[in-house]
XYZ file of C-alpha atoms in Angstrom:
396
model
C 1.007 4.291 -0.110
C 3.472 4.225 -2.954
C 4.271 8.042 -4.104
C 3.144 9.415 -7.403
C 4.572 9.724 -10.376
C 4.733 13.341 -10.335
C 6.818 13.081 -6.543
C 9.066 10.636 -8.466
C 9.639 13.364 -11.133
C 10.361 15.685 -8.612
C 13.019 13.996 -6.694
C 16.889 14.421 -7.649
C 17.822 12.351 -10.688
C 19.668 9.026 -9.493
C 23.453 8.942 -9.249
C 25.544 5.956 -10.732
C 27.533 3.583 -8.599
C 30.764 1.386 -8.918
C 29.419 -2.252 -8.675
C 31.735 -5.213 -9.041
C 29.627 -8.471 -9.863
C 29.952 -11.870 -9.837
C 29.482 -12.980 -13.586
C 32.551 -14.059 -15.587
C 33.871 -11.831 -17.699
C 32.534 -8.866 -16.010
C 34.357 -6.298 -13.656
C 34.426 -3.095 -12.151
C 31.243 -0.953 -14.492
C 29.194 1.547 -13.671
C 25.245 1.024 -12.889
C 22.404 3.965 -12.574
C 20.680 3.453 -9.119
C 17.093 2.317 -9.240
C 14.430 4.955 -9.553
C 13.081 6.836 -6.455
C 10.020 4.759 -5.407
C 12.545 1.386 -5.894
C 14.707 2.557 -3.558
C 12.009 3.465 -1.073
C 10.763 -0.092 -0.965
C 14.671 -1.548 -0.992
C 15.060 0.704 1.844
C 12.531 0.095 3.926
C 13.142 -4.114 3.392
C 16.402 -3.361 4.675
C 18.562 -4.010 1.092
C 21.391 -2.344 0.110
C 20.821 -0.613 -3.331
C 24.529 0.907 -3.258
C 26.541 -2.279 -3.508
C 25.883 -5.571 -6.179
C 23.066 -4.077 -7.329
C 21.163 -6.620 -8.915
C 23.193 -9.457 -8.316
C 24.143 -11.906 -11.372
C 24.474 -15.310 -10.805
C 27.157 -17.568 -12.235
C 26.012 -18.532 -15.794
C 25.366 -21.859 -16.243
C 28.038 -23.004 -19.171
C 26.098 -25.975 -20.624
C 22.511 -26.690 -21.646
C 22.648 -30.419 -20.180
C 23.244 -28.484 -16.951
C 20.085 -26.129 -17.407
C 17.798 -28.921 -18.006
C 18.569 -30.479 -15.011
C 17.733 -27.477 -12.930
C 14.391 -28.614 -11.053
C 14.058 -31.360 -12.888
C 13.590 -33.920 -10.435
C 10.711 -35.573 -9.537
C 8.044 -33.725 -7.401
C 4.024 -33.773 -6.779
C 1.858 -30.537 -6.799
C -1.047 -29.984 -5.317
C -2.353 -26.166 -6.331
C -4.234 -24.465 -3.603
C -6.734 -23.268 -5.696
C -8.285 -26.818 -5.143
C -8.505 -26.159 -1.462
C -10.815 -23.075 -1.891
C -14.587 -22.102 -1.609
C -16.117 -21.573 -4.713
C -18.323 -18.200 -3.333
C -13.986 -17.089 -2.382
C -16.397 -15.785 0.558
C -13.349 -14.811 2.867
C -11.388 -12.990 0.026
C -14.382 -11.311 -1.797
C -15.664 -10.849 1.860
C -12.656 -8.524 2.813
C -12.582 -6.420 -0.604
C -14.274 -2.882 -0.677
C -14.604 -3.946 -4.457
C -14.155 -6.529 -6.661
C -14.039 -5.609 -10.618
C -13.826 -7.936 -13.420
C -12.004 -5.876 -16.300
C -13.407 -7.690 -19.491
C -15.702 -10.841 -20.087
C -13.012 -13.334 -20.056
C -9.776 -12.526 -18.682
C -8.850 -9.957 -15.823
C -9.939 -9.200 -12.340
C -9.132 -6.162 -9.792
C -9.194 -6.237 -6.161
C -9.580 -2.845 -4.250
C -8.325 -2.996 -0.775
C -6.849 -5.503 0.380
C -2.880 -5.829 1.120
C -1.247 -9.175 -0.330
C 0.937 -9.366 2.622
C -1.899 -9.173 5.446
C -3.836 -12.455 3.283
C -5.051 -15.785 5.267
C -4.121 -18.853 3.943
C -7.935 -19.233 3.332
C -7.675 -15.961 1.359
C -4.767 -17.358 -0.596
C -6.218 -20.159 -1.715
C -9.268 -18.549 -3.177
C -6.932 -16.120 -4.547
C -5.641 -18.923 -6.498
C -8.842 -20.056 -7.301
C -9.824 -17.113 -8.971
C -6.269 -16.286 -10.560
C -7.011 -20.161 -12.409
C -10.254 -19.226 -13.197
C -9.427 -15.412 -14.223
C -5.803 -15.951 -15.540
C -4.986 -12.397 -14.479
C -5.474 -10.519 -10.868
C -4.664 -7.373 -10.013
C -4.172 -5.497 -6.903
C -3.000 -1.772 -6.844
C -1.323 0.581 -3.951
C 0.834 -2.788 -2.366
C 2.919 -2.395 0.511
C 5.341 -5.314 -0.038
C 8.839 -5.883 0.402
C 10.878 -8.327 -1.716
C 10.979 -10.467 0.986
C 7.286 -11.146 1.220
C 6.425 -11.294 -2.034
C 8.797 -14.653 -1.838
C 7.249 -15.883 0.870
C 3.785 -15.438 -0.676
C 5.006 -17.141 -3.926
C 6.170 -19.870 -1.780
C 2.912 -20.915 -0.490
C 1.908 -21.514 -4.101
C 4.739 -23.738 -5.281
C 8.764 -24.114 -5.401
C 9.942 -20.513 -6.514
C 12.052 -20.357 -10.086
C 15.337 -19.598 -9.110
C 16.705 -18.126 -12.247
C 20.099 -19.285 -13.431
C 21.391 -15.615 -14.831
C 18.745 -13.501 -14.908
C 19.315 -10.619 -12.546
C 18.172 -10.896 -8.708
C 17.480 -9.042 -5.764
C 20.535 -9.511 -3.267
C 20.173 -11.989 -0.768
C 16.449 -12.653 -1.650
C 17.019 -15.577 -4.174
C 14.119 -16.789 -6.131
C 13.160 -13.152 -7.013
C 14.392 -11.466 -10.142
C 14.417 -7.945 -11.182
C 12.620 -6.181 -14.197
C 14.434 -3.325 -15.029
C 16.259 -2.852 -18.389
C 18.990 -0.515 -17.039
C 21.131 -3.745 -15.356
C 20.343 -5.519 -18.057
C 21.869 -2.711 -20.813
C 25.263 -2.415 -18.530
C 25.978 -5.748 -16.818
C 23.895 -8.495 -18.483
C 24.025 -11.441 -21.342
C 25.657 -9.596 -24.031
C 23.499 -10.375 -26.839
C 20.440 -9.118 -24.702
C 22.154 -5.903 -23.977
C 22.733 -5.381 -27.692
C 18.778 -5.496 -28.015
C 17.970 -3.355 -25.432
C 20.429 -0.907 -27.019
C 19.499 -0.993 -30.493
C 15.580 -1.244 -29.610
C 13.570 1.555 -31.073
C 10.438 3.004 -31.887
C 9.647 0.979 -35.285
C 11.225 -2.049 -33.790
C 10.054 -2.742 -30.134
C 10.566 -6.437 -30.710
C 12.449 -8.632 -33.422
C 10.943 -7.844 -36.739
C 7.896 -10.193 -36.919
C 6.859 -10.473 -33.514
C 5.582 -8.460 -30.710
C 6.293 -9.585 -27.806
C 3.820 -12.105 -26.394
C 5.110 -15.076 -24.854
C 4.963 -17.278 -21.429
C 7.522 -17.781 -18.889
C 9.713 -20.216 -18.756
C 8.300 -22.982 -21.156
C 11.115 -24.762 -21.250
C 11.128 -25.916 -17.587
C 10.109 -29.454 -16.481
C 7.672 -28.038 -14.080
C 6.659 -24.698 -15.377
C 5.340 -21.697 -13.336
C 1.549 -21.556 -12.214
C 1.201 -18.501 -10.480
C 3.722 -16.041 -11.483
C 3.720 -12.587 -9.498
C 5.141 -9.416 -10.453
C 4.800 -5.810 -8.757
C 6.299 -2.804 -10.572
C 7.628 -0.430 -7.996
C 8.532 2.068 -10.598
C 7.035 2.635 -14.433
C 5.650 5.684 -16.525
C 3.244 7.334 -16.108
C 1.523 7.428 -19.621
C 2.511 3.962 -21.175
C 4.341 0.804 -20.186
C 1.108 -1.181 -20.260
C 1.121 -5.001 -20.147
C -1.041 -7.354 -21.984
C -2.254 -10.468 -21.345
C -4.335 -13.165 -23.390
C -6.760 -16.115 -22.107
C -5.603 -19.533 -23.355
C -8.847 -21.228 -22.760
C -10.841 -18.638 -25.403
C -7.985 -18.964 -27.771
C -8.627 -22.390 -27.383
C -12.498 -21.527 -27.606
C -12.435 -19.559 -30.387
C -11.205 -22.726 -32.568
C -13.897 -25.123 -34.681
C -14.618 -28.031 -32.778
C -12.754 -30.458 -35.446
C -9.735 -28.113 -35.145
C -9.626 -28.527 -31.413
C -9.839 -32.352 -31.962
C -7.003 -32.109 -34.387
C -5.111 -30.303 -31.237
C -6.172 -32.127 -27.977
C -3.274 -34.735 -27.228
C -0.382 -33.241 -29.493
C 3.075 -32.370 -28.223
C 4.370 -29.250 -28.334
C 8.291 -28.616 -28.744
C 9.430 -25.354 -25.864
C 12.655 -24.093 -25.673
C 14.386 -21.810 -23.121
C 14.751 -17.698 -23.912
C 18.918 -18.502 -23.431
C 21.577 -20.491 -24.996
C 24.258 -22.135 -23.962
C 27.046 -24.649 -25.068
C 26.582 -27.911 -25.695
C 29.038 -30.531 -24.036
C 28.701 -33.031 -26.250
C 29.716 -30.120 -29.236
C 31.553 -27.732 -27.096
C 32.739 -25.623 -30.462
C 29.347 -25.570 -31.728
C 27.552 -22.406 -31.135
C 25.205 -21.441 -28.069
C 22.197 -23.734 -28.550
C 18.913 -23.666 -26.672
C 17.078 -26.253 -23.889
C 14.249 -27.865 -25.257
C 11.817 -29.480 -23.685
C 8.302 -31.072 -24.696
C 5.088 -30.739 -23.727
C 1.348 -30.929 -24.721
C 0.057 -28.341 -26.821
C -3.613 -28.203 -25.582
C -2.628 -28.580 -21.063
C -5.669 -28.889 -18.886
C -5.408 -26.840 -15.812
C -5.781 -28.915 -12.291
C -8.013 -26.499 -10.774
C -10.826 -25.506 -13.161
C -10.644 -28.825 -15.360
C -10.539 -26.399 -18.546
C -8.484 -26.982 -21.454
C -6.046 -23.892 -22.816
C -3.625 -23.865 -25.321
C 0.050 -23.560 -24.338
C 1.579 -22.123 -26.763
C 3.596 -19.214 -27.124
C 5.378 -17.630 -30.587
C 8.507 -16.535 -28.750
C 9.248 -19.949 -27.904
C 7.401 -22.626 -29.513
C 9.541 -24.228 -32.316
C 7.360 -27.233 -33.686
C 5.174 -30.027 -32.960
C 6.539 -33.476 -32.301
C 6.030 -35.483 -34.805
C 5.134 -33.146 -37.771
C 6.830 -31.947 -40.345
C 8.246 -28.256 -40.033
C 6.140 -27.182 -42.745
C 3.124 -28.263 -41.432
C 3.908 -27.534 -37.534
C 4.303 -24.291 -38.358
C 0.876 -23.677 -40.812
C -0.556 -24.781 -37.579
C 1.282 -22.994 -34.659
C 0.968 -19.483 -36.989
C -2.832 -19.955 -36.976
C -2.707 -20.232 -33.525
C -0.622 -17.525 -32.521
C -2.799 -15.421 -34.458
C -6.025 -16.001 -32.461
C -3.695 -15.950 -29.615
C -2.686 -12.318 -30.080
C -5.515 -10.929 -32.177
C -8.069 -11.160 -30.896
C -8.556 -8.528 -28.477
C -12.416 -9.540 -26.778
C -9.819 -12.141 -25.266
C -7.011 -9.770 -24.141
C -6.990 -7.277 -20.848
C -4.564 -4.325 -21.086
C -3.480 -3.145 -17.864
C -1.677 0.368 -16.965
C 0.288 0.223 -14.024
C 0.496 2.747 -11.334
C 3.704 2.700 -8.920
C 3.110 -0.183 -6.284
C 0.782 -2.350 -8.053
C 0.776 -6.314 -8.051
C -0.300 -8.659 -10.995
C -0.630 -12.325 -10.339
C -1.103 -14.517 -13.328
C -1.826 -17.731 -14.675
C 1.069 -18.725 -16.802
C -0.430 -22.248 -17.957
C -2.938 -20.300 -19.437
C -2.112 -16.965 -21.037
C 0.321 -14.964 -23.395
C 2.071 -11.862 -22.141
C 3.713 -8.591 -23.361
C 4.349 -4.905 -22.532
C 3.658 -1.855 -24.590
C 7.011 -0.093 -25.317
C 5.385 3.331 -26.180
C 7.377 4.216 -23.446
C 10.388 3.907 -25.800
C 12.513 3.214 -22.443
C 12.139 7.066 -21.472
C 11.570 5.705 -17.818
C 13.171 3.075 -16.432
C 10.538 0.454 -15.414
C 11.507 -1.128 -12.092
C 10.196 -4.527 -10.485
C 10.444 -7.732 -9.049
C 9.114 -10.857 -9.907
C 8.266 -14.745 -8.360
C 7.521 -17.275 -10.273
C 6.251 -20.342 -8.532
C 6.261 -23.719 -10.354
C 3.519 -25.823 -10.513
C 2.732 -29.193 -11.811
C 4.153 -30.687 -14.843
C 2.248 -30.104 -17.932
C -1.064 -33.087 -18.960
C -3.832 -33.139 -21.180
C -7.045 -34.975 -19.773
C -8.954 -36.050 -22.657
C -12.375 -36.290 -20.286
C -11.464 -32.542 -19.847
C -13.542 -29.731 -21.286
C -13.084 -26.158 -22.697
C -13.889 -23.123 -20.609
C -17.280 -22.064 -22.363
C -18.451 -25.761 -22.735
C -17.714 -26.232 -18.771
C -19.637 -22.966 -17.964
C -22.699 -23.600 -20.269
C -21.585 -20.523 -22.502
C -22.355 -22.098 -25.855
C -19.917 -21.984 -29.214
């Protein structure tokens, strides 16, 4: 059972360390430990907290290099096509099962992530694809096995500079204090200057999706918070199929079989333009994706990092794509808001929702955790396809 916040508050406040790590440029700084309950569960997997802690890849120096990260060819088969419908063996070994609104969001009380069947995992993903969002609270997982459930659900994300658990790669860390001391200097600079009226870059708030810019983008991404606050710090999340649903029917039509344009949340140099500045990956997709499980179309679109539609003008790509992140993120019948409690697991859908966290903390406690993303297939629209309420009889 992960301890409460009011044990955390109790416990001696962390000492920093010396950590040297590996990232050009960077050299001896110093480095608050994690919070209590994140060194518990380092601990206990047996990682060492007190030495290159996180650990910082080597950033990549050019974007051609980036985009060729994972980009080869590969097939995908999700597991969520494996399962029984009824998820008899999953819902079977729950002492409850709660859906949290109409459309988006599902708990499940009592079971333990680590202890699942491959039977259970596969209805798991079932109803993560039909659900975007599950949640599971009071986890006893180690680093280490929350890779090696994210492996049964695809090739984990390996990120190129984002910061990492040591020795456990494929799963990064959440937790703004590395990022303020030892990470990309531009993102430190946010973190730094971010305050109550501006929790994100004027204009936006937040939402976005994981790693757009990838050939293969994530399907089931995972992250458990070990450590967060105990009044705010809540994350949101948003169901691409109603956003999709909540369009006319001529609009949709307009949509189905356009390309997006994705680029990565980093930039780098370019080597054919060395003295330019930093520039990002891009990478296109379709704008409307139809997810392999469920059949249902979703929008995949995200206002972080979305820059246009192929083959549009900019003025008109972006009357379009601000339309659509405003269904996206406001309307709330589509939207779950979750509050975290130390220990819990969310598992999400990232070809099919919008994400962001509630800074109402104002970064008064450090939130601590780790997350897996596991890559799926690459993006397609199906015209035979249909949207989520005309699939389930639901009406317009």
């Amino acid at each position: 059972m992960a301890p409460s916040v009011s044990e955390i508050q109790e416990q001696p406040a962390p000492q920093k360390v010396d950590v040297i790590q590996q990232l050009k440029g960077t050299v001896k700084k110093e480095v608050p430990q994690p919070p209590a309950p994140a060194r518990a569960r380092l601990e206990k997997a047996g990682i060492n907290y007190n030495e290159g802690y996180p650990f910082y890849p080597d950033k990549p120096k050019y974007k051609q290099d980036v985009a060729e990260i994972r980009a080869e060819e590969r097939g995908y088969v999700d597991p969520g096509t494996r399962a029984d419908p009824e998820k008899k063996a999953l819902f079977g070994a729950a002492k409850e099962v709660r859906n949290l609104t109409r459309h988006i969001g599902t708990e499940i009380v009592g079971l333990q992530l680590k202890d699942l069947s491959d039977k259970q995992k596969d209805e798991l993903a079932l109803l993560i694809a039909e659900r975007t969002v599950v949640f599971f609270r009071d986890q006893d997982l180690s680093p280490q096995e929350q890779k090696k459930l994210g492996e049964y659900y695809g090739v984990i994300e390996v990120h190129p500079q984002a910061p990492q658990v040591p020795g456990v790669p494929g799963v990064s860390l959440i937790w703004d204090e590395a990022q303020r001391h030892l990470g990309d200097p531009k993102r430190a600079s946010y973190l730094n200057d971010r305050n109550f009226r501006l929790a994100y870059p004027s204009g936006s708030y937040g939402w976005h999706t994981d790693l757009v810019h990838e050939p293969y983008p994530p399907g089931v991404t995972h992250l458990h918070q070990d450590s967060v606050p105990e009044v705010g710090g809540d994350t949101l999340w948003a169901s691409g199929y109603s956003a999709y649903d909540k369009l006319s029917p001529t609009f949709r039509k307009l949509l189905d079989g356009l390309n997006g344009i994705y680029r990565s949340a980093h930039a780098y140099l370019d080597k054919e333009n060395p003295d330019a500045p930093p520039s990002f990956v891009e990478r296109v997709h379709p704008l409307v994706r139809t997810h392999p499980v469920t059949g249902w179309k979703s929008l995949f679109i995200n206002r972080a990092m979305t820059v246009g539609i192929e083959g549009l003008d900019k003025a008109e790509s972006d009357a379009i794509l601000n339309h659509l992140y405003d269904v996206y993120e406001r309307n709330v019948d589509i939207q779950v808001r979750w509050h975290w409690t130390p220990g819990t697991s969310a598992l999400w859908d990232n070809r099919t929702s919008i994400h962001t966290v509630s800074w109402d903390y104002e970064g008064e406690f450090g939130r601590h955790g780790t997350r897996v993303s596991s890559l799926a297939e690459k993006p397609y629209f199906d015209s035979k396809s249909k949207s989520r309420r005309e699939a389930l009889g639901l009406g317009p």
